[in-house]
Amino acid sequence: MELFLDTASVTEIKSMWDLGILDGVTTNPSLVAKEGRTFDSVLREICALGIPSVSAEVTATDTDGMLREGRRLRAMHPSIYVKVPMIPAGLRATKILAKEGTRVNMTLVFSAPQALLAAKVGATYVSPFIGRLDDQGQDGMELIREIVTIYRNYRVPTKILVASVRHPMHVVDAAKIGADIATMPLAVMEKLVQHPLTDLGLARFLKDWEKVPKG
Ligand code: G3P
């Protein structure tokens, strides 16, 4: 499974990129707003790191506006995937952008029918938000199971990008089900690396190593 960071912070991205475990980055308007910088400067800096997949979201809510923004974003860097919301105007825009060769990440997906439609209009990624479903008492991971089944039934090439991930078990469960990608905040990705028994084991090995005669 590919692992993406859900952030617009270049510092955060660099820290995981250096570890060699990062496959891509997803941003959204809320994450970009936290950085206090222009959208373009943030995007250009992220792309310059060499990240192969960088999702950047349109903010227009009409098809023409989405097309304008989507084409501009796509022209900015070959690594950019255009994020388009799952609304009727977004379906229209995705169909056109996909035909033009733009890779679209359909976002704000909360149901299996919406995922079916994202595939139908040629989205490269579909982004179901599981944490936000969990937050309101629905089982987000059940949605991932449904989408995996539907896409397998019809050999749909659209990749399932599990978004709104809150903890490592979301990542593990998504991988067990067979989702293609999980995007997560830095805190969750750091937890994937850490285990207290690893730290304890290493400390013990190093302590014992001191007892070994050197020379
Ligand atoms: O970037 C989309 C998604 O991952 C947002 O997550 O935590 O705001 O629900 P969250």
mmCIF file of C-alpha atoms and ligand atoms in Angstrom:
data_model
loop_
_atom_site.group_PDB
_atom_site.id
_atom_site.type_symbol
_atom_site.label_atom_id
_atom_site.label_comp_id
_atom_site.label_asym_id
_atom_site.label_seq_id
_atom_site.Cartn_x
_atom_site.Cartn_y
_atom_site.Cartn_z
ATOM 1 C CA MET A 1 0.000 0.000 0.000
ATOM 2 C CA GLU A 2 1.220 3.493 -0.783
ATOM 3 C CA LEU A 3 1.608 5.908 2.118
ATOM 4 C CA PHE A 4 0.803 9.588 1.660
ATOM 5 C CA LEU A 5 1.116 12.493 4.066
ATOM 6 C CA ASP A 6 -1.969 14.673 4.458
ATOM 7 C CA THR A 7 -0.320 18.031 4.987
ATOM 8 C CA ALA A 8 0.833 21.217 3.295
ATOM 9 C CA SER A 9 3.821 21.616 5.614
ATOM 10 C CA VAL A 10 7.101 21.331 3.719
ATOM 11 C CA THR A 11 8.954 20.621 6.981
ATOM 12 C CA GLU A 12 6.669 17.681 7.758
ATOM 13 C CA ILE A 13 6.936 16.332 4.220
ATOM 14 C CA LYS A 14 10.748 16.580 4.254
ATOM 15 C CA SER A 15 10.953 14.605 7.516
ATOM 16 C CA MET A 16 9.142 11.581 6.041
ATOM 17 C CA TRP A 17 10.589 11.932 2.523
ATOM 18 C CA ASP A 18 14.070 11.618 4.040
ATOM 19 C CA LEU A 19 13.061 8.292 5.654
ATOM 20 C CA GLY A 20 12.190 6.903 2.225
ATOM 21 C CA ILE A 21 8.699 5.790 3.234
ATOM 22 C CA LEU A 22 6.642 8.505 1.532
ATOM 23 C CA ASP A 23 4.848 7.886 -1.771
ATOM 24 C CA GLY A 24 2.861 11.099 -2.078
ATOM 25 C CA VAL A 25 1.200 14.103 -0.472
ATOM 26 C CA THR A 26 -2.394 15.266 -0.271
ATOM 27 C CA THR A 27 -3.357 18.824 0.553
ATOM 28 C CA ASN A 28 -6.687 20.559 0.976
ATOM 29 C CA PRO A 29 -7.687 24.218 1.436
ATOM 30 C CA SER A 30 -7.782 23.862 5.246
ATOM 31 C CA LEU A 31 -4.248 22.424 5.353
ATOM 32 C CA VAL A 32 -2.901 25.126 3.011
ATOM 33 C CA ALA A 33 -4.547 27.852 5.152
ATOM 34 C CA LYS A 34 -2.539 26.650 8.190
ATOM 35 C CA GLU A 35 0.755 27.436 6.419
ATOM 36 C CA GLY A 36 0.134 31.195 6.054
ATOM 37 C CA ARG A 37 1.698 31.185 2.566
ATOM 38 C CA THR A 38 0.336 31.352 -0.974
ATOM 39 C CA PHE A 39 -1.020 28.135 -2.464
ATOM 40 C CA ASP A 40 1.367 28.302 -5.425
ATOM 41 C CA SER A 41 4.523 28.781 -3.356
ATOM 42 C CA VAL A 42 3.610 25.847 -1.088
ATOM 43 C CA LEU A 43 2.825 23.607 -4.057
ATOM 44 C CA ARG A 44 5.980 24.511 -5.959
ATOM 45 C CA GLU A 45 8.152 23.784 -2.919
ATOM 46 C CA ILE A 46 6.480 20.411 -2.298
ATOM 47 C CA CYS A 47 6.830 19.392 -5.955
ATOM 48 C CA ALA A 48 10.479 20.513 -6.018
ATOM 49 C CA LEU A 49 11.261 17.861 -3.371
ATOM 50 C CA GLY A 50 10.550 15.218 -6.015
ATOM 51 C CA ILE A 51 7.329 13.856 -4.460
ATOM 52 C CA PRO A 52 5.751 11.823 -7.293
ATOM 53 C CA SER A 53 2.098 12.484 -6.382
ATOM 54 C CA VAL A 54 0.899 15.818 -4.984
ATOM 55 C CA SER A 55 -2.852 16.425 -4.714
ATOM 56 C CA ALA A 56 -3.962 20.053 -4.970
ATOM 57 C CA GLU A 57 -7.615 20.995 -4.610
ATOM 58 C CA VAL A 58 -9.726 23.335 -6.713
ATOM 59 C CA THR A 59 -11.911 25.791 -4.784
ATOM 60 C CA ALA A 60 -14.405 26.692 -7.528
ATOM 61 C CA THR A 61 -17.822 25.079 -7.158
ATOM 62 C CA ASP A 62 -18.924 25.416 -10.800
ATOM 63 C CA THR A 63 -17.658 23.258 -13.651
ATOM 64 C CA ASP A 64 -16.044 26.071 -15.660
ATOM 65 C CA GLY A 65 -14.207 27.369 -12.614
ATOM 66 C CA MET A 66 -13.026 23.871 -11.715
ATOM 67 C CA LEU A 67 -11.757 23.352 -15.254
ATOM 68 C CA ARG A 68 -9.895 26.664 -15.187
ATOM 69 C CA GLU A 69 -8.267 25.907 -11.838
ATOM 70 C CA GLY A 70 -7.638 22.262 -12.682
ATOM 71 C CA ARG A 71 -5.859 23.084 -15.943
ATOM 72 C CA ARG A 72 -3.757 25.740 -14.219
ATOM 73 C CA LEU A 73 -2.744 23.348 -11.429
ATOM 74 C CA ARG A 74 -1.933 20.580 -13.871
ATOM 75 C CA ALA A 75 0.307 22.909 -15.911
ATOM 76 C CA MET A 76 2.201 23.879 -12.766
ATOM 77 C CA HIS A 77 4.026 20.544 -12.314
ATOM 78 C CA PRO A 78 3.784 16.992 -13.732
ATOM 79 C CA SER A 79 3.404 15.526 -10.198
ATOM 80 C CA ILE A 80 0.183 17.389 -9.504
ATOM 81 C CA TYR A 81 -3.101 15.506 -9.192
ATOM 82 C CA VAL A 82 -6.146 17.780 -9.247
ATOM 83 C CA LYS A 83 -8.514 17.314 -6.327
ATOM 84 C CA VAL A 84 -12.152 17.881 -7.240
ATOM 85 C CA PRO A 85 -15.113 17.648 -4.817
ATOM 86 C CA MET A 86 -17.817 15.019 -5.305
ATOM 87 C CA ILE A 87 -20.650 17.312 -6.378
ATOM 88 C CA PRO A 88 -22.459 17.382 -9.752
ATOM 89 C CA ALA A 89 -20.199 20.169 -11.078
ATOM 90 C CA GLY A 90 -17.212 18.090 -9.929
ATOM 91 C CA LEU A 91 -18.385 15.031 -11.846
ATOM 92 C CA ARG A 92 -18.713 17.111 -15.029
ATOM 93 C CA ALA A 93 -15.286 18.691 -14.520
ATOM 94 C CA THR A 94 -13.629 15.351 -13.723
ATOM 95 C CA LYS A 95 -14.965 13.744 -16.898
ATOM 96 C CA ILE A 96 -13.477 16.557 -19.007
ATOM 97 C CA LEU A 97 -10.190 16.838 -17.104
ATOM 98 C CA ALA A 98 -9.673 13.058 -17.206
ATOM 99 C CA LYS A 99 -10.253 13.028 -20.977
ATOM 100 C CA GLU A 100 -7.599 15.731 -21.300
ATOM 101 C CA GLY A 101 -5.153 13.497 -19.415
ATOM 102 C CA THR A 102 -5.301 15.223 -16.037
ATOM 103 C CA ARG A 103 -5.177 12.870 -13.077
ATOM 104 C CA VAL A 104 -8.106 13.697 -10.810
ATOM 105 C CA ASN A 105 -8.482 12.867 -7.132
ATOM 106 C CA MET A 106 -12.227 12.956 -6.345
ATOM 107 C CA THR A 107 -12.545 14.117 -2.784
ATOM 108 C CA LEU A 108 -15.184 14.448 -0.051
ATOM 109 C CA VAL A 109 -16.498 10.962 -0.834
ATOM 110 C CA PHE A 110 -18.704 9.491 1.894
ATOM 111 C CA SER A 111 -20.666 6.695 0.199
ATOM 112 C CA ALA A 112 -20.289 3.709 -2.118
ATOM 113 C CA PRO A 113 -22.554 5.206 -4.823
ATOM 114 C CA GLN A 114 -20.356 8.318 -4.884
ATOM 115 C CA ALA A 115 -17.266 6.098 -5.322
ATOM 116 C CA LEU A 116 -18.981 4.283 -8.183
ATOM 117 C CA LEU A 117 -19.607 7.635 -9.892
ATOM 118 C CA ALA A 118 -16.029 8.825 -9.361
ATOM 119 C CA ALA A 119 -14.842 5.737 -11.235
ATOM 120 C CA LYS A 120 -17.394 6.279 -13.980
ATOM 121 C CA VAL A 121 -16.121 9.777 -14.799
ATOM 122 C CA GLY A 122 -12.509 8.582 -14.905
ATOM 123 C CA ALA A 123 -11.050 9.728 -11.587
ATOM 124 C CA THR A 124 -7.533 8.401 -10.969
ATOM 125 C CA TYR A 125 -8.057 8.412 -7.192
ATOM 126 C CA VAL A 126 -11.198 8.297 -5.072
ATOM 127 C CA SER A 127 -10.851 9.727 -1.550
ATOM 128 C CA PRO A 128 -13.321 8.337 0.996
ATOM 129 C CA PHE A 129 -13.056 10.217 4.334
ATOM 130 C CA ILE A 130 -13.236 7.484 6.954
ATOM 131 C CA GLY A 131 -12.404 9.456 10.122
ATOM 132 C CA ARG A 132 -15.217 11.926 9.530
ATOM 133 C CA LEU A 133 -17.656 9.027 9.140
ATOM 134 C CA ASP A 134 -16.358 7.440 12.370
ATOM 135 C CA ASP A 135 -16.736 10.836 14.078
ATOM 136 C CA GLN A 136 -20.456 10.807 13.422
ATOM 137 C CA GLY A 137 -21.057 7.216 14.442
ATOM 138 C CA GLN A 138 -20.760 5.465 11.075
ATOM 139 C CA ASP A 139 -18.131 2.788 10.355
ATOM 140 C CA GLY A 140 -15.725 4.455 7.926
ATOM 141 C CA MET A 141 -13.792 1.249 7.273
ATOM 142 C CA GLU A 142 -16.992 -0.489 6.145
ATOM 143 C CA LEU A 143 -17.138 2.053 3.316
ATOM 144 C CA ILE A 144 -13.621 1.038 2.249
ATOM 145 C CA ARG A 145 -14.716 -2.640 2.202
ATOM 146 C CA GLU A 146 -17.678 -1.740 -0.019
ATOM 147 C CA ILE A 147 -15.592 0.292 -2.469
ATOM 148 C CA VAL A 148 -12.884 -2.396 -2.697
ATOM 149 C CA THR A 149 -15.566 -5.021 -3.480
ATOM 150 C CA ILE A 150 -17.295 -2.852 -6.092
ATOM 151 C CA TYR A 151 -14.071 -1.837 -7.830
ATOM 152 C CA ARG A 152 -12.837 -5.460 -7.871
ATOM 153 C CA ASN A 153 -16.144 -6.673 -9.334
ATOM 154 C CA TYR A 154 -15.703 -4.423 -12.347
ATOM 155 C CA ARG A 155 -11.903 -4.238 -12.480
ATOM 156 C CA VAL A 156 -12.096 -0.481 -11.958
ATOM 157 C CA PRO A 157 -8.662 1.150 -12.373
ATOM 158 C CA THR A 158 -9.454 4.069 -10.008
ATOM 159 C CA LYS A 159 -7.217 3.823 -6.932
ATOM 160 C CA ILE A 160 -8.800 3.922 -3.479
ATOM 161 C CA LEU A 161 -7.096 6.607 -1.403
ATOM 162 C CA VAL A 162 -8.208 6.234 2.216
ATOM 163 C CA ALA A 163 -8.410 9.748 3.684
ATOM 164 C CA SER A 164 -9.264 11.313 7.020
ATOM 165 C CA VAL A 165 -7.128 8.688 8.750
ATOM 166 C CA ARG A 166 -6.908 9.143 12.515
ATOM 167 C CA HIS A 167 -4.653 6.351 13.856
ATOM 168 C CA PRO A 168 -2.368 3.458 12.804
ATOM 169 C CA MET A 169 -5.174 0.866 12.985
ATOM 170 C CA HIS A 170 -6.963 2.733 10.203
ATOM 171 C CA VAL A 171 -3.825 2.196 8.087
ATOM 172 C CA VAL A 172 -3.506 -1.479 9.026
ATOM 173 C CA ASP A 173 -7.198 -2.213 8.420
ATOM 174 C CA ALA A 174 -7.137 -0.391 5.063
ATOM 175 C CA ALA A 175 -4.098 -2.465 4.042
ATOM 176 C CA LYS A 176 -5.792 -5.723 5.117
ATOM 177 C CA ILE A 177 -8.828 -4.855 3.032
ATOM 178 C CA GLY A 178 -6.639 -4.046 0.034
ATOM 179 C CA ALA A 179 -7.001 -0.265 -0.373
ATOM 180 C CA ASP A 180 -4.346 1.227 -2.647
ATOM 181 C CA ILE A 181 -3.270 4.276 -0.625
ATOM 182 C CA ALA A 182 -3.692 5.750 2.857
ATOM 183 C CA THR A 183 -3.101 9.446 3.479
ATOM 184 C CA MET A 184 -2.483 10.534 7.048
ATOM 185 C CA PRO A 185 -1.244 13.381 9.258
ATOM 186 C CA LEU A 186 2.413 13.373 10.341
ATOM 187 C CA ALA A 187 1.515 12.213 13.868
ATOM 188 C CA VAL A 188 -0.058 9.024 12.490
ATOM 189 C CA MET A 189 2.847 8.292 10.125
ATOM 190 C CA GLU A 190 5.315 8.742 12.992
ATOM 191 C CA LYS A 191 3.341 6.194 15.005
ATOM 192 C CA LEU A 192 3.774 3.678 12.167
ATOM 193 C CA VAL A 193 7.531 3.851 12.763
ATOM 194 C CA GLN A 194 7.541 3.705 16.548
ATOM 195 C CA HIS A 195 7.140 0.817 18.969
ATOM 196 C CA PRO A 196 8.168 0.972 22.665
ATOM 197 C CA LEU A 197 9.613 -2.565 22.495
ATOM 198 C CA THR A 198 11.893 -1.474 19.633
ATOM 199 C CA ASP A 199 13.274 1.375 21.792
ATOM 200 C CA LEU A 200 13.567 -0.857 24.852
ATOM 201 C CA GLY A 201 15.233 -3.642 22.843
ATOM 202 C CA LEU A 202 17.740 -1.254 21.297
ATOM 203 C CA ALA A 203 18.599 0.303 24.676
ATOM 204 C CA ARG A 204 19.205 -3.207 26.091
ATOM 205 C CA PHE A 205 21.403 -4.265 23.143
ATOM 206 C CA LEU A 206 23.496 -1.103 23.444
ATOM 207 C CA LYS A 207 23.864 -1.538 27.205
ATOM 208 C CA ASP A 208 24.992 -5.155 26.780
ATOM 209 C CA TRP A 209 27.337 -4.132 23.982
ATOM 210 C CA GLU A 210 29.237 -1.979 26.502
ATOM 211 C CA LYS A 211 30.174 -5.231 28.324
ATOM 212 C CA VAL A 212 31.781 -6.769 25.221
ATOM 213 C CA PRO A 213 35.608 -6.447 25.331
ATOM 214 C CA LYS A 214 36.749 -4.082 22.573
ATOM 215 C CA GLY A 215 39.956 -4.162 20.674
HETATM 216 O O1 G3P B 1 -7.317 15.719 3.109
HETATM 217 C C1 G3P B 1 -8.541 15.105 3.261
HETATM 218 C C2 G3P B 1 -8.748 14.381 4.567
HETATM 219 O O2 G3P B 1 -7.706 13.490 4.807
HETATM 220 C C3 G3P B 1 -9.065 15.290 5.733
HETATM 221 O O3 G3P B 1 -8.954 14.646 6.957
HETATM 222 O O4 G3P B 1 -8.754 14.784 9.402
HETATM 223 O O5 G3P B 1 -9.693 16.735 8.145
HETATM 224 O O6 G3P B 1 -11.010 14.631 8.397
HETATM 225 P P1 G3P B 1 -9.641 15.230 8.296
#
